[in-house]
mmCIF file of C-alpha atoms in Angstrom:
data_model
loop_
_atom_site.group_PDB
_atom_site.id
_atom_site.type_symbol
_atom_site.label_atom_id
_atom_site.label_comp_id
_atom_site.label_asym_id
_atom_site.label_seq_id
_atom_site.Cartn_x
_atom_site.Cartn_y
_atom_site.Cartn_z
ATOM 1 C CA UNK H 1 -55.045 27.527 124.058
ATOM 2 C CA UNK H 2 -57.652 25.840 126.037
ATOM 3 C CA UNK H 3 -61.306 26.074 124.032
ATOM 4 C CA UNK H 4 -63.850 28.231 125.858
ATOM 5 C CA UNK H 5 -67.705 27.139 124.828
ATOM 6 C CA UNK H 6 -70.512 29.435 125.930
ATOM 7 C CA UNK H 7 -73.145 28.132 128.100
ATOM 8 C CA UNK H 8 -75.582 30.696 127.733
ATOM 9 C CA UNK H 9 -79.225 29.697 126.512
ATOM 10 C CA UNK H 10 -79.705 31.328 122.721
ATOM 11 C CA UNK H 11 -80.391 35.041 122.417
ATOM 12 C CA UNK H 12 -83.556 36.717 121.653
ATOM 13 C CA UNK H 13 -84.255 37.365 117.583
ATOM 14 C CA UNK H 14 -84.489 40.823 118.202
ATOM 15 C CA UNK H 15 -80.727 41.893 120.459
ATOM 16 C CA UNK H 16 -77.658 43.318 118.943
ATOM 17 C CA UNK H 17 -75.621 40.075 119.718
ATOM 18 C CA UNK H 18 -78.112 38.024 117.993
ATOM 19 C CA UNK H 19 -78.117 39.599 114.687
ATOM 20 C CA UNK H 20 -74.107 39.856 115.745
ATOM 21 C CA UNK H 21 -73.539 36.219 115.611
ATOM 22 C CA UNK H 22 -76.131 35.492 112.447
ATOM 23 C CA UNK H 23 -73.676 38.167 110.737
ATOM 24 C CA UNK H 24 -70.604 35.811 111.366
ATOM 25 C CA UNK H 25 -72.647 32.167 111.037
ATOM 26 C CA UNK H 26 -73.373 34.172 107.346
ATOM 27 C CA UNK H 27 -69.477 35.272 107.004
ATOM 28 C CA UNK H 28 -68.781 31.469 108.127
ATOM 29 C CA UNK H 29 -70.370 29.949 105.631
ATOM 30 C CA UNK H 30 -69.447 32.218 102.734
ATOM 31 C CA UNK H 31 -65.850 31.464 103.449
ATOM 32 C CA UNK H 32 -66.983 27.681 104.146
ATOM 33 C CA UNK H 33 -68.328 27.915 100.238
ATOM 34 C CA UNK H 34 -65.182 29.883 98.711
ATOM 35 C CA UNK H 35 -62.773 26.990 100.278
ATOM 36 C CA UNK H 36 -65.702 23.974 99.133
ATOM 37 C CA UNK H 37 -65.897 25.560 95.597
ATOM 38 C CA UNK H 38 -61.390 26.234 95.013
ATOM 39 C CA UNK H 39 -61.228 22.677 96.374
ATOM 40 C CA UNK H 40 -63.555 21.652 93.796
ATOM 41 C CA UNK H 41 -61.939 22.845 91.320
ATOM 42 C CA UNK H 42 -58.440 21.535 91.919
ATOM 43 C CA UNK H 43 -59.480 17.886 92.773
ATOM 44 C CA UNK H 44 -62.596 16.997 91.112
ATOM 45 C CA UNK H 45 -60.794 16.469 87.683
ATOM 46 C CA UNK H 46 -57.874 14.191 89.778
ATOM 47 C CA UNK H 47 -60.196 12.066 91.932
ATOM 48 C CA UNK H 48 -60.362 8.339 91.150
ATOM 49 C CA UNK H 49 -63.759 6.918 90.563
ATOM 50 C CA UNK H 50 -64.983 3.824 90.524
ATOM 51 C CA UNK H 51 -65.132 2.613 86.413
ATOM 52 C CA UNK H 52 -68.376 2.537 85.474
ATOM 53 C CA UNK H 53 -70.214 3.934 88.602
ATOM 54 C CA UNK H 54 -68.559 7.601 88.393
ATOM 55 C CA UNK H 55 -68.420 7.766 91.966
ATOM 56 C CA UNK H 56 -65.338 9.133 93.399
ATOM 57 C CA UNK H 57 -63.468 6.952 96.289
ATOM 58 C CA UNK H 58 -62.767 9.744 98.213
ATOM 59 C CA UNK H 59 -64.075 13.315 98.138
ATOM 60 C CA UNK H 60 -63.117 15.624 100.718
ATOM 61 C CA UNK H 61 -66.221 18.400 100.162
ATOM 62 C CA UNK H 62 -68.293 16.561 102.777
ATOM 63 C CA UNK H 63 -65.858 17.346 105.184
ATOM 64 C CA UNK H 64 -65.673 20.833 104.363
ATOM 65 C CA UNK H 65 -69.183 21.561 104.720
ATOM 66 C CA UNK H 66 -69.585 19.503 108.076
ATOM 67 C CA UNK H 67 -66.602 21.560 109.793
ATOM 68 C CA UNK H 68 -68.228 24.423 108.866
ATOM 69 C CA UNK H 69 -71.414 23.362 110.863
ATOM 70 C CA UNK H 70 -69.389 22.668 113.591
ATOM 71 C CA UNK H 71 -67.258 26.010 113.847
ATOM 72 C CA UNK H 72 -70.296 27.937 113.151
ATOM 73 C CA UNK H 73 -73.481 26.531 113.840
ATOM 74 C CA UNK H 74 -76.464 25.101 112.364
ATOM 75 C CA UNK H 75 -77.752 28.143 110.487
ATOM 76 C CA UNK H 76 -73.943 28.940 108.646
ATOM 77 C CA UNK H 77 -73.938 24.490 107.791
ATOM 78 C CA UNK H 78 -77.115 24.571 106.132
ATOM 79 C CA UNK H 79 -75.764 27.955 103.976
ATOM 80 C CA UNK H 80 -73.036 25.923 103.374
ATOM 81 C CA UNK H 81 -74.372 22.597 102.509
ATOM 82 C CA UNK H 82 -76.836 24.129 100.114
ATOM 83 C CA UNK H 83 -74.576 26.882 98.506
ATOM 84 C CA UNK H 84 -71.850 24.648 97.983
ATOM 85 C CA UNK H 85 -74.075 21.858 96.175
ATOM 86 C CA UNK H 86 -74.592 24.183 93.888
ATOM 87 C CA UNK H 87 -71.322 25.196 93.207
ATOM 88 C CA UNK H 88 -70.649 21.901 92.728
ATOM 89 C CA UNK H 89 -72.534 21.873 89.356
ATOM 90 C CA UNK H 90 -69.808 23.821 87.965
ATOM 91 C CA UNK H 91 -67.383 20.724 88.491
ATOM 92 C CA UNK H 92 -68.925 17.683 88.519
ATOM 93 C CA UNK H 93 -68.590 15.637 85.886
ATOM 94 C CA UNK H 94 -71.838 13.502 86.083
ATOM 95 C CA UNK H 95 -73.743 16.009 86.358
ATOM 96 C CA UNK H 96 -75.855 14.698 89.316
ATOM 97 C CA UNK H 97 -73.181 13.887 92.097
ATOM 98 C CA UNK H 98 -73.993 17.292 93.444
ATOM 99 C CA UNK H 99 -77.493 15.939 94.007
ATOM 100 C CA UNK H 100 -76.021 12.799 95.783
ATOM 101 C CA UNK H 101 -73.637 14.821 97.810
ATOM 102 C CA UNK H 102 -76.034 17.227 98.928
ATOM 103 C CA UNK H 103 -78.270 14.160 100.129
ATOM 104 C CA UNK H 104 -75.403 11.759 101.693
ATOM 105 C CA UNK H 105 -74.167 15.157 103.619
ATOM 106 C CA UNK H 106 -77.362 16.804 104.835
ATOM 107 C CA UNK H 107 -77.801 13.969 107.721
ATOM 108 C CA UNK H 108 -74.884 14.739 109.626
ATOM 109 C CA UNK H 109 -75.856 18.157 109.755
ATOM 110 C CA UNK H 110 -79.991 17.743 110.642
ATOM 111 C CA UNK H 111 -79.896 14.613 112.640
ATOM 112 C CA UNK H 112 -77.671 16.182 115.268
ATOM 113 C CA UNK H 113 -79.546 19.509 114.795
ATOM 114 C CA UNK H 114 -83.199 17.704 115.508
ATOM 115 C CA UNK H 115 -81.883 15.934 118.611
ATOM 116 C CA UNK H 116 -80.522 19.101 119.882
ATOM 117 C CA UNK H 117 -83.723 21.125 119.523
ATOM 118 C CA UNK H 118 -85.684 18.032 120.836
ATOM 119 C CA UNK H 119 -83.541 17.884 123.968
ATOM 120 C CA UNK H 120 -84.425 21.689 124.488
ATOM 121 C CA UNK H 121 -87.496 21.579 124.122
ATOM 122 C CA UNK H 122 -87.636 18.455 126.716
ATOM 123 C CA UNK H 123 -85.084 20.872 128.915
ATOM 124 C CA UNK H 124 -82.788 17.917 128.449
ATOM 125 C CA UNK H 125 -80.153 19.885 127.967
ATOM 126 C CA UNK H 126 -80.007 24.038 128.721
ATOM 127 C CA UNK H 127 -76.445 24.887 126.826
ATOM 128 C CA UNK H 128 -75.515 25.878 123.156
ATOM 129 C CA UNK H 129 -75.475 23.408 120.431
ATOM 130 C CA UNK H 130 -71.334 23.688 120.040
ATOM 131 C CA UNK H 131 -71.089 22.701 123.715
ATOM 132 C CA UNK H 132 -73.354 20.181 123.483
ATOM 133 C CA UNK H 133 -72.162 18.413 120.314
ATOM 134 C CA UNK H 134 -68.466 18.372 121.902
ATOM 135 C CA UNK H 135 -69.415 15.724 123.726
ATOM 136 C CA UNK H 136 -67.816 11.973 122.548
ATOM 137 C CA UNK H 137 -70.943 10.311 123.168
ATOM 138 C CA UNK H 138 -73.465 13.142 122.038
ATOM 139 C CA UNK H 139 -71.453 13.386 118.700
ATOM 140 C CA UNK H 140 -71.091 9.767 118.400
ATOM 141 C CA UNK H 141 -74.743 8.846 118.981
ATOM 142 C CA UNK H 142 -75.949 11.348 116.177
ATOM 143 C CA UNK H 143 -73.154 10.531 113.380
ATOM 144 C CA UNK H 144 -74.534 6.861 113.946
ATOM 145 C CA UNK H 145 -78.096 7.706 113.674
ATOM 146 C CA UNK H 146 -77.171 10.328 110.840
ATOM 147 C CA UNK H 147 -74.506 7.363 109.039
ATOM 148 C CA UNK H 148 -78.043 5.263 108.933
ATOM 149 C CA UNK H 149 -80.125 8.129 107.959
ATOM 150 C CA UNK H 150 -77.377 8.695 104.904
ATOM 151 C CA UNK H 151 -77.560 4.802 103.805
ATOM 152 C CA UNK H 152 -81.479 5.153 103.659
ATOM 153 C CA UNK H 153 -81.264 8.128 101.740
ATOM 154 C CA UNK H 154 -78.716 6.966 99.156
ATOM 155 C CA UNK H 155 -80.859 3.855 98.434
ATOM 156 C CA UNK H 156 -83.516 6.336 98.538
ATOM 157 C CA UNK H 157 -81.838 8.122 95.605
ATOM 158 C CA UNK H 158 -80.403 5.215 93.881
ATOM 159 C CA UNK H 159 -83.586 3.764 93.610
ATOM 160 C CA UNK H 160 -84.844 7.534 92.086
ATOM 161 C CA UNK H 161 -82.126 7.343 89.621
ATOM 162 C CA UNK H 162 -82.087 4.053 88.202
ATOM 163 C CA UNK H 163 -85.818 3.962 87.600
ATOM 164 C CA UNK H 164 -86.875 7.186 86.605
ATOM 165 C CA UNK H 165 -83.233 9.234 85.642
ATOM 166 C CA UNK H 166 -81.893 6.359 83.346
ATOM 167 C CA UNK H 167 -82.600 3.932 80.823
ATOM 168 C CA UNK H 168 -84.320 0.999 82.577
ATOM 169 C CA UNK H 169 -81.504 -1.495 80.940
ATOM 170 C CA UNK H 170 -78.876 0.440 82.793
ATOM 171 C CA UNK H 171 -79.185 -1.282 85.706
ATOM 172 C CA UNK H 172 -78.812 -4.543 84.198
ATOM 173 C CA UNK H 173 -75.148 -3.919 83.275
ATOM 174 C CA UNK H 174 -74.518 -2.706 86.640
ATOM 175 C CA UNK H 175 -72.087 -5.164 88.675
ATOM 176 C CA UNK H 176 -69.199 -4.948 91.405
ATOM 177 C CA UNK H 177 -66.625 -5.991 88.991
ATOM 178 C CA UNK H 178 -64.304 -3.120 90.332
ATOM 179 C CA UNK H 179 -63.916 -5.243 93.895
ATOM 180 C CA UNK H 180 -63.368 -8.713 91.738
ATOM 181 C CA UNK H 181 -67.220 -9.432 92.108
ATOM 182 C CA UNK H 182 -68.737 -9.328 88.531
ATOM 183 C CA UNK H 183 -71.735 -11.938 89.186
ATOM 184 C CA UNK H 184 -73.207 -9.607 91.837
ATOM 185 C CA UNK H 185 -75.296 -7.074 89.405
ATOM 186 C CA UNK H 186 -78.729 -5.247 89.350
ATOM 187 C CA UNK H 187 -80.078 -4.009 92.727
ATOM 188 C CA UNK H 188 -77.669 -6.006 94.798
ATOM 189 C CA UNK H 189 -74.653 -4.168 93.450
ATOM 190 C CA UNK H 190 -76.369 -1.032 93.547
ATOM 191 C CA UNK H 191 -77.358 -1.726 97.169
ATOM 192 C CA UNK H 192 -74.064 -3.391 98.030
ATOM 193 C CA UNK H 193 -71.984 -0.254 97.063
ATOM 194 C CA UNK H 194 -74.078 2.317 98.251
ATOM 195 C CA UNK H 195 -73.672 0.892 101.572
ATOM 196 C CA UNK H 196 -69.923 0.203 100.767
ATOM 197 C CA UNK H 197 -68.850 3.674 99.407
ATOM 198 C CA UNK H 198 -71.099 5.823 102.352
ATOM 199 C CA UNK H 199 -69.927 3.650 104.796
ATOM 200 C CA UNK H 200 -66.732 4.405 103.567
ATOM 201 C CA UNK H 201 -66.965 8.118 103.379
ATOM 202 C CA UNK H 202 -68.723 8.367 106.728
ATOM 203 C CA UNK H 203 -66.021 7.900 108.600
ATOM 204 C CA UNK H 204 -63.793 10.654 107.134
ATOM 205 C CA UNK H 205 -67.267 12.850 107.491
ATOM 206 C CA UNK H 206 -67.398 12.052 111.176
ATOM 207 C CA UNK H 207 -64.025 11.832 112.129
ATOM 208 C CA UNK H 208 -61.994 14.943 110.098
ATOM 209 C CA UNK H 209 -64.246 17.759 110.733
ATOM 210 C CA UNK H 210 -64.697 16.824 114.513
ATOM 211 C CA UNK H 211 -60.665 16.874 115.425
ATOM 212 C CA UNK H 212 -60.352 20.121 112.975
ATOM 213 C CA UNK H 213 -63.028 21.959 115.021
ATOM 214 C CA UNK H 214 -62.564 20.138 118.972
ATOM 215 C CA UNK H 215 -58.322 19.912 118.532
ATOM 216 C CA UNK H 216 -56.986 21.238 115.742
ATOM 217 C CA UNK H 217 -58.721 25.273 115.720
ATOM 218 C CA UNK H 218 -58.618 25.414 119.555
ATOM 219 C CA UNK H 219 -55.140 25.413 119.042
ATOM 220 C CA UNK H 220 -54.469 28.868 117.528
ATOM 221 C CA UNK H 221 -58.047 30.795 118.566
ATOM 222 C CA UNK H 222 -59.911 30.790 121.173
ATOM 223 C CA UNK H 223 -64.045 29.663 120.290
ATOM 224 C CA UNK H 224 -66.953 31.090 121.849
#
């Protein structure tokens, strides 16, 4: 079936099919949380992790979370991100990957947010944010900016951890021994991987959650 987007500028705060389509962007992301929070539970004790870092290779709840922005909008994404980091607690086994995962996601949902509410307010652009984020290059453009925003940030909380969340020795045992480089320790493995592993998961963030919502769900509904 053949994907319909509306073009129609965004309704007044106060109309029936405003408060109509914050009803299902709420719906969206509830169900967006249920499906984040059962995944969860099944993988997060199977997932291989890195030894000694903790940090799982691959983890699918990014993915999750993003596709839910992009079915249902900005508003139902943030729900999302935010209620399923917390769920997340309930899983995680270091007790602070929720923390990271909230921060590595939360680019790819407000850097292509920002630039869309920039480029209306510059009347750059006069159509809804699904329409406009269909585009190759407008969705390519922001996961790149967001990809760098996300590397920043994990540094960002890295740095956070390492010098005020651990023992300041920790990070002198800290070395890429998992990818056959043990002399590389300190702050350039810590640097090294964090660009490594959300480099890594970037491109299943990017890539999975736009073919679900642009081929996949076009397939058997029709999106407005």
């Amino acid at each position: 079936m053949k994907t319909e987007f509306s073009t129609s500028s965004a309704e007044p705060a106060s109309t029936p099919s405003f408060r109509h389509n914050v009803t299902i962007e709420i719906a969206g992301a509830a169900i967006f949380i249920g499906i984040s929070a059962v995944v969860s539970a099944i993988i997060t004790p199977i997932l291989p992790r890195i030894p000694g870092w903790g940090i799982a290779i691959f983890d699918p709840i990014s993915i999750i979370w993003i596709t839910c922005f992009l079915i249902f909008g900005w508003r139902s994404g943030l729900i999302c991100l935010a209620g399923g980091s917390v769920i997340l607690f309930f899983f995680d086994p270091t007790g602070i990957g929720p923390f990271f995962k909230f921060f590595a996601t939360l680019p790819f949902l407000a850097v292509p947010i920002a630039i869309y509410f920039i480029s209306k307010a510059t009347r750059k652009t006069e159509i809804d944010m699904k329409s406009w984020i269909f585009g190759v290059k407008v969705y390519g453009l922001s996961m790149i900016i967001a990809w760098g925003a996300r590397i920043l940030l994990m540094l960002w909380a890295n740095w956070v951890m390492f010098t005020f969340l651990l023992a300041p020795h920790i990070i002198n045992y800290v070395n890429l021994s998992f990818f056959g480089l043990p002399d590389i320790k300190a702050w350039d493995a810590v640097i090294i991987m964090a660009i490594l592993i959300n480099s890594w998961q970037s491109i299943f963030d990017v890539i999975i959650p736009y073919l679900i919502t642009f081929k996949l769900v076009p397939k058997y509904m029709q999106i407005s």
